Coordinates of C-alpha atoms and ligand atoms in Angstrom, one line a residue:
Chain A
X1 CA 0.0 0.0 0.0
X2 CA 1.1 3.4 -1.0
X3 CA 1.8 5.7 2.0
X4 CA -0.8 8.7 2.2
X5 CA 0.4 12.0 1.0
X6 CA 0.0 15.3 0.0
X7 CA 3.2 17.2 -1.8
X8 CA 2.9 20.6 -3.1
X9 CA 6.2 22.2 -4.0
X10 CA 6.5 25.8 -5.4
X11 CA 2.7 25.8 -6.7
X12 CA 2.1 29.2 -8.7
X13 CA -1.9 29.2 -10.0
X14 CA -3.1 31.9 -12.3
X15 CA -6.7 32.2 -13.6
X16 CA -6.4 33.6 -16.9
X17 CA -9.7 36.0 -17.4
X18 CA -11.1 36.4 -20.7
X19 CA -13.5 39.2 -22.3
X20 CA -11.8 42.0 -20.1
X21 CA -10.9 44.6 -20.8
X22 CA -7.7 44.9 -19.0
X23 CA -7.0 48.9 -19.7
X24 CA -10.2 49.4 -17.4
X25 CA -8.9 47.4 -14.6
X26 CA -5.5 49.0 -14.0
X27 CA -7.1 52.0 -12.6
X28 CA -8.2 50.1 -9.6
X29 CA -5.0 47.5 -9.1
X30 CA -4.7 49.8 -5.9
X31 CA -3.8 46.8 -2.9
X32 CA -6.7 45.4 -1.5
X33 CA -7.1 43.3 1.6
X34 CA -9.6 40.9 -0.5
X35 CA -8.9 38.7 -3.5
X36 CA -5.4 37.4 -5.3
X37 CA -3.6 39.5 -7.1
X38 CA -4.9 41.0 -10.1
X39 CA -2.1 41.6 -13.2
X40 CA -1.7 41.9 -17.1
X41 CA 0.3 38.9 -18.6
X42 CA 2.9 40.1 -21.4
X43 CA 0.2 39.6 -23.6
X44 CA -2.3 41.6 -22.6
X45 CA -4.5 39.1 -20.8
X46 CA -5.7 39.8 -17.6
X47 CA -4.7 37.3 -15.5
X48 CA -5.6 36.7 -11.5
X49 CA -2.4 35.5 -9.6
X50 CA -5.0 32.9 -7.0
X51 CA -1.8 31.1 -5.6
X52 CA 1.8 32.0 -5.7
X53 CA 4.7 29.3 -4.5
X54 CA 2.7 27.7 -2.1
X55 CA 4.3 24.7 -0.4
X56 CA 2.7 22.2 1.9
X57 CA 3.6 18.8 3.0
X58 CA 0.7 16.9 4.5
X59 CA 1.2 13.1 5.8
X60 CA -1.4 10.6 7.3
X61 CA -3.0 12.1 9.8
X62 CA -2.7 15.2 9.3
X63 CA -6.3 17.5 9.6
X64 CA -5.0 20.9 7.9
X65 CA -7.1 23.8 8.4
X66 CA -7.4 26.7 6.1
X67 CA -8.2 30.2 6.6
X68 CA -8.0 33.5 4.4
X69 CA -9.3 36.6 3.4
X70 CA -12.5 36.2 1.2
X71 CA -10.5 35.3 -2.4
X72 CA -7.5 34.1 -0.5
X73 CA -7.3 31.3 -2.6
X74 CA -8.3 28.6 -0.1
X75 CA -10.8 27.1 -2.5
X76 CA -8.5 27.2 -5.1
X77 CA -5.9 25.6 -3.5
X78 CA -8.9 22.5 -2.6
X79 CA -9.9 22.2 -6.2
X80 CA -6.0 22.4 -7.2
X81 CA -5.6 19.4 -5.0
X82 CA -8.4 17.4 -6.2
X83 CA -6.8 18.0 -9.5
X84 CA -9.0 20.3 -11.1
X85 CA -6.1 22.8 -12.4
X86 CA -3.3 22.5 -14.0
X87 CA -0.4 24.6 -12.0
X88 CA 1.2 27.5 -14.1
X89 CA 4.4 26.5 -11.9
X90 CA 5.2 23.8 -9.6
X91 CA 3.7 20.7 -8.8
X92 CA 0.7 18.7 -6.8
X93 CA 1.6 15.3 -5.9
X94 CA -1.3 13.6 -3.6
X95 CA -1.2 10.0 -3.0
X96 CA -4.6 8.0 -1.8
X97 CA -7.9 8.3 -2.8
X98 CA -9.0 11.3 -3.4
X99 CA -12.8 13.0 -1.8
X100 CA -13.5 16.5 -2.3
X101 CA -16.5 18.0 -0.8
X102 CA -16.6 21.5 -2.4
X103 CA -19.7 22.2 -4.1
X104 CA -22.9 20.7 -2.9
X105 CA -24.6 20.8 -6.0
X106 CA -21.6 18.9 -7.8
X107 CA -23.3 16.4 -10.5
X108 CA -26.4 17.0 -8.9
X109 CA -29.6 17.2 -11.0
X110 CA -32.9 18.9 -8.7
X111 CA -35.2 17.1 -10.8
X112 CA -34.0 13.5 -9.9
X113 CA -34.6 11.4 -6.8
X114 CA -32.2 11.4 -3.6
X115 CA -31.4 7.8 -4.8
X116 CA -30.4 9.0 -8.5
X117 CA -28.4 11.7 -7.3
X118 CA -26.3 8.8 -4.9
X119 CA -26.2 6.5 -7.7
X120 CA -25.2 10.0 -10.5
X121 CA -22.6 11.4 -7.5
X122 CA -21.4 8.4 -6.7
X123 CA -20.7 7.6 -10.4
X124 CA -18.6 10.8 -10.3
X125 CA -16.8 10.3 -7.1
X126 CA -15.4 6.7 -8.9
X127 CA -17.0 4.3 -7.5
X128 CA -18.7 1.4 -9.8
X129 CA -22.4 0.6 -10.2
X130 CA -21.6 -2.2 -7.7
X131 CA -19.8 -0.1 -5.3
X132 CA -22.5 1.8 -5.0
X133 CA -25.6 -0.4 -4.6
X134 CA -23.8 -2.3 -2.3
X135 CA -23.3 0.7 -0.4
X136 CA -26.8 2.2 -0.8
X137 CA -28.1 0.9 2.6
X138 CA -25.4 2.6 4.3
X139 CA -25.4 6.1 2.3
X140 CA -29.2 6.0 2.8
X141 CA -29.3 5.6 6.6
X142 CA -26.4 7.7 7.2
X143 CA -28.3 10.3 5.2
X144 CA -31.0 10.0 7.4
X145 CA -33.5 11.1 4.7
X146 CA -35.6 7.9 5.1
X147 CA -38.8 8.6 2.4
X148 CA -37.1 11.6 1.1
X149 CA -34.8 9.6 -0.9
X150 CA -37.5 8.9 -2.9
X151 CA -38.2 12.5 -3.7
X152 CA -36.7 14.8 -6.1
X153 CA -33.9 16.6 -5.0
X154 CA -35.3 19.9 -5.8
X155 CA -37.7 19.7 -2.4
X156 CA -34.6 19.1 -0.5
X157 CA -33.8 21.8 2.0
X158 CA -30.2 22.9 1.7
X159 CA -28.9 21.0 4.7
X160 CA -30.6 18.1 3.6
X161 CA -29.0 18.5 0.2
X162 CA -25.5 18.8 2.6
X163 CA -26.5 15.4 4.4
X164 CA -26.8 13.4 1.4
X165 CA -23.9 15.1 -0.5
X166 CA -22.0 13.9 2.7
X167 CA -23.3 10.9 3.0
X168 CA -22.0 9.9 -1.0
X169 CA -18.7 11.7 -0.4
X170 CA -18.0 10.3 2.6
X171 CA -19.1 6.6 1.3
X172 CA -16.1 6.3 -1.0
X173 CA -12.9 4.8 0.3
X174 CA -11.3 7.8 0.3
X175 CA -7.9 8.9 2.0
X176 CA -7.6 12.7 1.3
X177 CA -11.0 14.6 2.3
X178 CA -11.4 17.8 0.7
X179 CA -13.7 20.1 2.4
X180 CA -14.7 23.8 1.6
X181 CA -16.9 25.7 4.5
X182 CA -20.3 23.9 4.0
X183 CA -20.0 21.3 6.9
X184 CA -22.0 23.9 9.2
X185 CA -25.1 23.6 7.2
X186 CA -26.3 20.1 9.1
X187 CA -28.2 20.5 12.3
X188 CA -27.0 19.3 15.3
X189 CA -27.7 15.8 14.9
X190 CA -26.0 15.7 11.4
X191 CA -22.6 17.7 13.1
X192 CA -22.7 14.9 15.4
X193 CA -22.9 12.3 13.2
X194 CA -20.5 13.9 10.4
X195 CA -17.6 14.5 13.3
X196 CA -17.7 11.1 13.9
X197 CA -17.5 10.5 10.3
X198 CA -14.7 12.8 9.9
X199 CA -13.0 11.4 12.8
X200 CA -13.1 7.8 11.9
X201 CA -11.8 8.9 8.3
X202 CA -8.6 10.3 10.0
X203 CA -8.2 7.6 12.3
X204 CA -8.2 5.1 9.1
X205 CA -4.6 7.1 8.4
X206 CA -6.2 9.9 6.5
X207 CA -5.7 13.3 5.3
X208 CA -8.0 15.9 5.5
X209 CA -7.7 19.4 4.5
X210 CA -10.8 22.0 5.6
X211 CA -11.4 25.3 4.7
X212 CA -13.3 27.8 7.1
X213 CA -13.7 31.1 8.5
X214 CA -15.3 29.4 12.1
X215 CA -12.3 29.1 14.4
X216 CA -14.5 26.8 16.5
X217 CA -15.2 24.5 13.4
X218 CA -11.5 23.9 12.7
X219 CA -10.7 23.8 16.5
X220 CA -13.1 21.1 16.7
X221 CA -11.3 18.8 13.7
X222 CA -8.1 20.0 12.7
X223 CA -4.6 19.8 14.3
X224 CA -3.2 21.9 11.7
X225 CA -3.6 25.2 10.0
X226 CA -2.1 27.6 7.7
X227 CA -2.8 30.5 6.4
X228 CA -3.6 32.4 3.0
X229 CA -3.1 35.7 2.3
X230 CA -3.2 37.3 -1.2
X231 CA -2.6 33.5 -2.5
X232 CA 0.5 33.5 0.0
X233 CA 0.6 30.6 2.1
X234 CA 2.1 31.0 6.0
X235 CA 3.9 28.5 7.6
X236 CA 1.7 25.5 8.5
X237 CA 1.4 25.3 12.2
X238 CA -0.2 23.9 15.0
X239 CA -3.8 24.4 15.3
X240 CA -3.3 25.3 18.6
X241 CA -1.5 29.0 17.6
X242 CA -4.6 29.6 15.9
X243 CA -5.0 32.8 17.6
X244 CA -1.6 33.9 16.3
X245 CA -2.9 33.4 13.1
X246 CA -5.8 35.2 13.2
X247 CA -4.3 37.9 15.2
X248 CA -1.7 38.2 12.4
X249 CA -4.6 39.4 10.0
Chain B
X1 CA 0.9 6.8 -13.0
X2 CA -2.8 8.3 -13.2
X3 CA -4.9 6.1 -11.0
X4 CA -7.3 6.4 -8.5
X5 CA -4.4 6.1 -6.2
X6 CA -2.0 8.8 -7.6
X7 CA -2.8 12.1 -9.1
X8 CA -0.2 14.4 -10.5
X9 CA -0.1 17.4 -11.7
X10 CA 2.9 19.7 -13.1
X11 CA 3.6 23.3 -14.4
X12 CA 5.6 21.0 -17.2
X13 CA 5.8 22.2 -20.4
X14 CA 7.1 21.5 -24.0
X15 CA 4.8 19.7 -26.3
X16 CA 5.7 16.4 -26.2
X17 CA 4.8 16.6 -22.6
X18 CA 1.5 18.3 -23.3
X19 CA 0.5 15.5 -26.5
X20 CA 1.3 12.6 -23.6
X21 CA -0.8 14.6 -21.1
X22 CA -3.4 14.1 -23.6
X23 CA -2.9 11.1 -24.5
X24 CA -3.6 10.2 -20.7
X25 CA -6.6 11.8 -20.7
X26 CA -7.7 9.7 -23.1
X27 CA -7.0 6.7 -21.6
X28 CA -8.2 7.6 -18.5
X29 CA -11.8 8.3 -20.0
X30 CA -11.3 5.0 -21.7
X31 CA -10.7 3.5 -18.2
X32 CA -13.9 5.1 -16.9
X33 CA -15.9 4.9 -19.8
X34 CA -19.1 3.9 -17.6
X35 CA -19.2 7.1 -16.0
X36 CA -19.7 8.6 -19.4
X37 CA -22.2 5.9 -20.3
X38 CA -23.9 6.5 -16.8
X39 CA -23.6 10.6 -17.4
X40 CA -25.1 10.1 -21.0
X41 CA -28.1 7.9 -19.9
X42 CA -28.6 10.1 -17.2
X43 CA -29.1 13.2 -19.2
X44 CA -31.8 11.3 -21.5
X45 CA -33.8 10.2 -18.3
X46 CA -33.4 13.9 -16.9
X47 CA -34.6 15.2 -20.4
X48 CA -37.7 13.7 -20.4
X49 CA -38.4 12.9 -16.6
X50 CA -42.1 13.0 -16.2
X51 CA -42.6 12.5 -19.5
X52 CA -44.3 9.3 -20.8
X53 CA -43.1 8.5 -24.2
X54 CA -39.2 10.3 -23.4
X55 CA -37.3 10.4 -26.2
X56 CA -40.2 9.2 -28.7
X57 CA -41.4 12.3 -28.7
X58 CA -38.7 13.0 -31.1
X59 CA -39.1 9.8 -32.8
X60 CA -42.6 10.8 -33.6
X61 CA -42.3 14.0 -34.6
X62 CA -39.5 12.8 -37.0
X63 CA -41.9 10.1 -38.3
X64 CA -44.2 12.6 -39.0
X65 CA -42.1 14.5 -40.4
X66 CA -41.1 11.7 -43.0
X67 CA -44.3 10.5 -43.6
X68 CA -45.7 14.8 -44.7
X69 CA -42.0 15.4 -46.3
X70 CA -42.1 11.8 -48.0
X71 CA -45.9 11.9 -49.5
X72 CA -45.4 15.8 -50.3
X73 CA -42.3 15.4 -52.3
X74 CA -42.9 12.6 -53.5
X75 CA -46.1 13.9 -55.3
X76 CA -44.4 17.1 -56.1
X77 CA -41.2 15.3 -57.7
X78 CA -43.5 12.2 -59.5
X79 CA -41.2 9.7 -57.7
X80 CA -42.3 7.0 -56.3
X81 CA -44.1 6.6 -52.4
X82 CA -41.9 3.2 -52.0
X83 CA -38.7 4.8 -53.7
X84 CA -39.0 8.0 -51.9
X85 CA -40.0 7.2 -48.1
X86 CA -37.6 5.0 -47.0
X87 CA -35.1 7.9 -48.4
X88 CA -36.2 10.4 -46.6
X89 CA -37.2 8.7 -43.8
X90 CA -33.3 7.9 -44.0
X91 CA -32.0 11.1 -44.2
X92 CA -33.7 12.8 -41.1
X93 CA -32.8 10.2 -38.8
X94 CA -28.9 9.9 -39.6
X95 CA -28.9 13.8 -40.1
X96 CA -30.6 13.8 -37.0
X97 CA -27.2 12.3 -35.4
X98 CA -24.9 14.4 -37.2
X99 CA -26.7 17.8 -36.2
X100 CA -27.6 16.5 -32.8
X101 CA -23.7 15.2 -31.7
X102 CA -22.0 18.4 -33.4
X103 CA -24.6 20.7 -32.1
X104 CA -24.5 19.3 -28.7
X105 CA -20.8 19.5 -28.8
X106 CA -21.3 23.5 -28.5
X107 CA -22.4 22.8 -24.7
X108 CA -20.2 19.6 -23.7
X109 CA -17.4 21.7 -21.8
X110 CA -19.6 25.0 -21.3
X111 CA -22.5 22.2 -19.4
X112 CA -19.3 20.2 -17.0
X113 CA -17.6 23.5 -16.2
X114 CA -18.9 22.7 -12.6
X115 CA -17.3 19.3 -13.2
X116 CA -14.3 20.2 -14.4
X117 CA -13.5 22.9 -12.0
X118 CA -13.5 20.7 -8.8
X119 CA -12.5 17.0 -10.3
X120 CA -10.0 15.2 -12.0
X121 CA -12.3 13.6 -14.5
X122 CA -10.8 13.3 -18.0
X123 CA -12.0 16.1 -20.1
X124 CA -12.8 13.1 -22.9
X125 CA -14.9 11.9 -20.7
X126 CA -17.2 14.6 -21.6
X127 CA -17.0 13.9 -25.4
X128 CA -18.3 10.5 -25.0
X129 CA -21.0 11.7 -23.3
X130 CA -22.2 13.8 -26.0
X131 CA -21.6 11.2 -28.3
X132 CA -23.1 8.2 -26.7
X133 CA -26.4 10.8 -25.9
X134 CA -26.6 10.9 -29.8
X135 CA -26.0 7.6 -30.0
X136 CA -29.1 6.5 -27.5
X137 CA -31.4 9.1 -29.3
X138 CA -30.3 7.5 -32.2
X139 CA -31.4 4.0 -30.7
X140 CA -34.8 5.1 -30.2
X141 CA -35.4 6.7 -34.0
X142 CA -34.6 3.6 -35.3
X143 CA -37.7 2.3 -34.8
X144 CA -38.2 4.3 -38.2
X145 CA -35.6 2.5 -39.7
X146 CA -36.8 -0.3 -38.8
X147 CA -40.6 0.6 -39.8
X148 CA -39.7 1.6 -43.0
X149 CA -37.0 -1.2 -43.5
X150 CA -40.4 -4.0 -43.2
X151 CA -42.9 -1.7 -44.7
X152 CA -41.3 -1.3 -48.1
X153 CA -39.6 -4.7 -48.0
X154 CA -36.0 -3.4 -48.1
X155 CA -34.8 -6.4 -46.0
X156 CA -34.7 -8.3 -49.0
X157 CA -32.6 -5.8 -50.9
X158 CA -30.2 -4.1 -48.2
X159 CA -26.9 -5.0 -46.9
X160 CA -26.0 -4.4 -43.7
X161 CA -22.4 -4.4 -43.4
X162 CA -21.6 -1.4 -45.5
X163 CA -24.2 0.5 -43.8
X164 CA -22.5 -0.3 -40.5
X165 CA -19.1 0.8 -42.0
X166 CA -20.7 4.2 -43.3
X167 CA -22.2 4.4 -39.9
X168 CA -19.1 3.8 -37.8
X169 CA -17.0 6.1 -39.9
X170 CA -19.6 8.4 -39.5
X171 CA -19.6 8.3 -36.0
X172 CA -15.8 8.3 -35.7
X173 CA -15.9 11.8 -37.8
X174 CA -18.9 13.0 -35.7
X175 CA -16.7 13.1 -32.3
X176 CA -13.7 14.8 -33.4
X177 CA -16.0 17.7 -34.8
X178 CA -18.1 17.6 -31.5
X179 CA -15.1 17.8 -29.8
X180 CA -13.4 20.3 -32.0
X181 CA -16.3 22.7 -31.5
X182 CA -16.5 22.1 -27.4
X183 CA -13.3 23.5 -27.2
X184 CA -14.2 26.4 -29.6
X185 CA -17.4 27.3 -28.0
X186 CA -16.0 27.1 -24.1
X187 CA -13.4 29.3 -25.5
X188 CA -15.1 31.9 -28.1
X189 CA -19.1 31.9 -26.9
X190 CA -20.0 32.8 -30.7
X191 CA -19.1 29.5 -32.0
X192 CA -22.8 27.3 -30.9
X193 CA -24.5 30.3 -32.8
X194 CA -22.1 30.0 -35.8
X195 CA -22.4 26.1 -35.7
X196 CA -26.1 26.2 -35.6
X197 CA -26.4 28.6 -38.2
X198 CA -24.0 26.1 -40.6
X199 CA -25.8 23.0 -39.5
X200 CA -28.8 24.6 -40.7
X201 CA -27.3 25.6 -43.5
X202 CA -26.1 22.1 -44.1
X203 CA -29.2 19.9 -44.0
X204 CA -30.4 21.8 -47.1
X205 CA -26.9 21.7 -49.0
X206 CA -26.8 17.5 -48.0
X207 CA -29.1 15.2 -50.1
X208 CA -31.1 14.7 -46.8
X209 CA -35.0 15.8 -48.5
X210 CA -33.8 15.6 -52.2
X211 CA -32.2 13.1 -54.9
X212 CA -28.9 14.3 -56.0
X213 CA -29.6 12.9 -59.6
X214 CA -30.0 16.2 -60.9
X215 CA -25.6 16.4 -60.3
X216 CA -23.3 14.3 -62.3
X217 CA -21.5 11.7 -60.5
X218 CA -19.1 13.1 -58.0
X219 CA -19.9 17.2 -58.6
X220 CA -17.9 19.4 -56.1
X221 CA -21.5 20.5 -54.8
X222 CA -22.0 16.9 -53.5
X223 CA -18.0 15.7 -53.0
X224 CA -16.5 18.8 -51.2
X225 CA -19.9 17.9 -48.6
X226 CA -18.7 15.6 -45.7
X227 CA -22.2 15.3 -44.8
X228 CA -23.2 14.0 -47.8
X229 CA -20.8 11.4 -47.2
X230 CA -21.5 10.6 -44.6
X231 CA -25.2 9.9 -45.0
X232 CA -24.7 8.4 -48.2
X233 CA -22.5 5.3 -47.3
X234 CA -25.1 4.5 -44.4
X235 CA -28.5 4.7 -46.6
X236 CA -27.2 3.9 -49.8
X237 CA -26.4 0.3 -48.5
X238 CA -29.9 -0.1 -46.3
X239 CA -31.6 0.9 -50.0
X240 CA -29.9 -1.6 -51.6
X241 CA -27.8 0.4 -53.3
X242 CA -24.2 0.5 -53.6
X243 CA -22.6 3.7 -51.8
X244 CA -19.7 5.2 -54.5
X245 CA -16.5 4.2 -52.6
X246 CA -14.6 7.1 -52.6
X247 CA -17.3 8.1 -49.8
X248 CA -15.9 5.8 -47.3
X249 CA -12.1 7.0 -48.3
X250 CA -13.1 10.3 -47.7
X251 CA -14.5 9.5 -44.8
X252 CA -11.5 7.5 -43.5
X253 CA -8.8 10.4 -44.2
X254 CA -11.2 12.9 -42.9
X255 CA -11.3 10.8 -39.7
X256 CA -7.6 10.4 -40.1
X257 CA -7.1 14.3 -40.6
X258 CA -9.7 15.4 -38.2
X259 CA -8.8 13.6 -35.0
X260 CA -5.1 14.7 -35.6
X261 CA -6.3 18.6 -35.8
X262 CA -8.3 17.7 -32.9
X263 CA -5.9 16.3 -31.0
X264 CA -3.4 18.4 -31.7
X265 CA -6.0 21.3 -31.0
X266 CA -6.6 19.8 -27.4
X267 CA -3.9 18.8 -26.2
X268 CA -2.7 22.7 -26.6
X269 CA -5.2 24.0 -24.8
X270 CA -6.2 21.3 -22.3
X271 CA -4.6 23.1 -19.4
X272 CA -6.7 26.3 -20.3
X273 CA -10.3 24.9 -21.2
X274 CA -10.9 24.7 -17.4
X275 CA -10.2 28.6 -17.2
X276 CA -12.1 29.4 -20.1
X277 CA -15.5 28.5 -18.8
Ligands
LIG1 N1 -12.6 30.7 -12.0 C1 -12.0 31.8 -11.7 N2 -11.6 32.7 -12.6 C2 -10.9 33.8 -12.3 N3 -10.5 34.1 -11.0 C3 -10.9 33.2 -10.1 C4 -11.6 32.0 -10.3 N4 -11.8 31.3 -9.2 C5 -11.1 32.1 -8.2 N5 -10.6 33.2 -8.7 C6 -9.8 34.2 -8.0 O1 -8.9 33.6 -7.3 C7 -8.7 34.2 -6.0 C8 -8.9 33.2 -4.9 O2 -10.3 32.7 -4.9 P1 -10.8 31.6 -4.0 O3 -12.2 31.2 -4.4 O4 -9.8 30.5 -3.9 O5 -10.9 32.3 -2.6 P2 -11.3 31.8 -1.1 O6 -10.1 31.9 -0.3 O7 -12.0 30.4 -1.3 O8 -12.4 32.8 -0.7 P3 -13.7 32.7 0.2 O9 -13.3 32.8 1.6 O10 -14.5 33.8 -0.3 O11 -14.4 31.4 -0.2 C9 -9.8 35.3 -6.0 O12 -9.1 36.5 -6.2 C10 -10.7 35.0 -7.1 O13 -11.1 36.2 -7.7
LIG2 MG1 -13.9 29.7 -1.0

């Protein structure tokens, strides 16, 4: 078995952004506290600079929290890792399974039942037809949607909508979790159950890497956290100079 | 090295490192090649949720459309019902495909960009999709085929095999222009309009509602037409007739050509497409 592991090393990530006019943007490159960096490429382009030489070393075990600005780049950096984006410079190296939980409504369709949308997200996440009905008991309780399943997704309220995307996400055999904010939507019931969820996944030797503005939330399941600033990463530390971290802002 | 196990991702360049990077992207959609099955099923279930008859809809209103197109003309050109439906009825179901997977194609990338902007799945994947969505539409239309295949007796007449050639070949061609024009439209957003417009344009240049026996054998207005091509060598065969073969070698070079443009095409812009949606 292949150790666990996530390797960045030197990661630059710019967003090319087409259909503006770049001349009308200069005027307002002034600094500001929110968003990457905003800059013309030699050709013209206007490009976003969303991560600049970011390293980060994550082993088993390892429960990295991320906090930011708004436009910090902390969900860029989650899609990077799930190998969304191709870096401009640098590399992303993850070994194990990955999950990412970053959008809700990924591969979701409102119109089909609960139990499409497991089967249709489950498809996504890459597991097989088999993999998945064999799993459907599972997904369904953990869901705790009971008749709902059953419905369209469309009358789903959003937290429901979280539980079930949970629920799939968490069903794979994954060993790097991905997670952007949305975890607070559940009730308290559903935190409950998704800590121990989260937990267990950990315990199995697993990464996980969570993005949030609640200093409570990543308290409660992170031992690590770093920092983005402008796309700049800090130094990773211990979750438990969080307040340094913040207090840095 | 790309498994479910191992992802990598570099700022690499140089363009033999960009072709291979493509390459793997096939291979991986190849690899999970039920997820696009699963996605493309999917989005003909979604279509018509709720809907009795689903994708017969289209099937009917095609078949009526054969049946008024094939009586009318046939009348109005003093050609035969028998000689005249089944050639028709041809035409608008195989055009069908070809309009249906290349217009379609406009949305494949524009349609995942949720998809690809938080996954690793193989952009291909999203091809195949399209493709195999034409390709189940297709499935149900055939029951005009097949209706006007026993009607008019041309069982007795028609050979399959060439017809599946034409229709493979076909198919083949179909995909790399699907693909060709997903990358174009997530790119430049005029490109479904323009595509629409030419597609349009197309099914009245293409031998789809009329004979072509007006033209000399192999005129420029029907040769320099891969549609007609492409129709021809799948219903001249299921009429019993014998499609000219310099169709299917046009076919096969355009196929040849086509997917090396569009590969070429792809793999210089995979690492963008993401960022132009
Ligand atoms: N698809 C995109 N195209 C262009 N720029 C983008 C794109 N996605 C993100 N950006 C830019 O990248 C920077 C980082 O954005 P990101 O979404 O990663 O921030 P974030 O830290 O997740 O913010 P938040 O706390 O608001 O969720 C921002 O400046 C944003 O404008
Ligand atoms: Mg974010």
């Amino acid at each position: 078995m292949t150790e666990v592991s996530i390797k960045v090393t030197d990661l630059t990530l710019r967003f090319p952004v087409y259909g503006v006019d770049a001349k009308s943007l200069k005027k307002n490159l002034a600094r500001v506290t929110v968003g990457g960096r905003l800059s013309s490429s030699q050709t013209g382009a206007t490009e976003v600079t969303a991560l600049s030489h970011l390293n980060l070393n994550l082993r088993a075990g390892d429960r990295l929290g991320l906090i930011g600005h708004n436009g910090s780049g902390k969900t860029t950096l989650l899609r990077a890792l799930s190998g969304a984006y191709e870096p401009d410079e640098g590399q992303i190296e993850v070994r194990g399974r990955i999950a990412a939980l970053l959008d809700l409504s990924l591969g979701i369709d409102p119109s089909a039942t609960g139990v499409d949308n497991i089967r249709l997200r489950g498809r996504i996440a890459g597991m097989s037809s088999k993999e998945i009905e064999d799993k459907m008991d599972e997904i369904a309780e953990f869901s705790g949607l009971g008749p709902f399943l059953a419905m369209p997704m469309k009358t789903y309220s959003a937290g429901m909508q979280a539980r079930l995307a949970f629920a799939v996400a968490t069903a794979v055999e994954a060993d790097v979790l991905l997670m952007d904010e949305w975890i607070s939507v559940g009730d308290a019931d559903f935190q409950k159950l998704a800590h121990r969820r989260l937990l267990n996944l950990v315990e199995r030797a697993g990464i996980l890497v969570l993005s949030s503005h609640d200093a409570g939330l990543l308290r409660l399941y992170c031992n690590k956290v770093m920092r983005l600033e402008g796309g700049v990463a800090s130094e990773v530390k211990d979750i438990r100079r969080l307040d340094e971290l913040l207090a840095a802002a | 090295m790309e498994s479910g196990q191992h992802m990598l991702r570099t700022g690499r360049r140089g363009t033999l490192f960009e072709f291979s990077m493509a390459l793997r992207d096939l291979v991986t959609s190849y690899h999970r090649r039920g997820l696009a099955w699963s996605l493309a099923w999917h989005d003909v279930v979604s279509r018509y949720r709720g809907s009795i008859l689903g994708p017969f809809w289209i099937t009917i209103s095609m078949g009526l459309m054969v049946l008024g197109i094939g009586l009318l003309y046939a009348k109005l050109f003093g050609i035969s019902v028998a000689e005249f439906m089944p050639y028709v009825a041809m035409g608008i179901v195989f055009f069908g495909l070809m309009a249906g997977t290349i217009n379609e194609g406009c949305d494949t990338f524009v349609q995942a960009s949720s998809m690809l902007s938080q996954t690793s799945l193989p952009m291909f994947t999203f091809i195949w999709r399209t493709v195999l969505r034409n390709l189940i539409n297709l499935a149900h239309h055939a029951v005009i085929i097949v209706g006007v295949i026993l009607f008019f007796g041309l069982w007795r007449v028609m050979d399959v095999f060439p017809a599946l050639g034409g229709l493979l070949l076909t198919i083949v061609n179909l995909a790399w222009i699907s693909m060709l024009v997903a990358i174009a439209s997530a790119r430049f957003r005029d490109i479904p309009q323009f595509v629409m417009s030419v597609m349009q344009f197309a099914i009245f240049m293409t031998p789809v509602f009329w004979k072509p026996d007006a033209f000399p054998d192999r005129h420029a207005f029907l040769t320099l037409n891969p549609f007609y091509h492409m129709l021809t060598t799948i219903r001249a065969p299921l009429l019993g007739q014998e499609a000219d073969g310099l169709s299917y070698v046009v076919l096969a070079i355009m196929a040849v050509l086509g997917w090396a443009l569009t590969f070429s095409v792809f793999a210089i812009t995979r690492r963008r497409i993401v960022h132009f949606l």
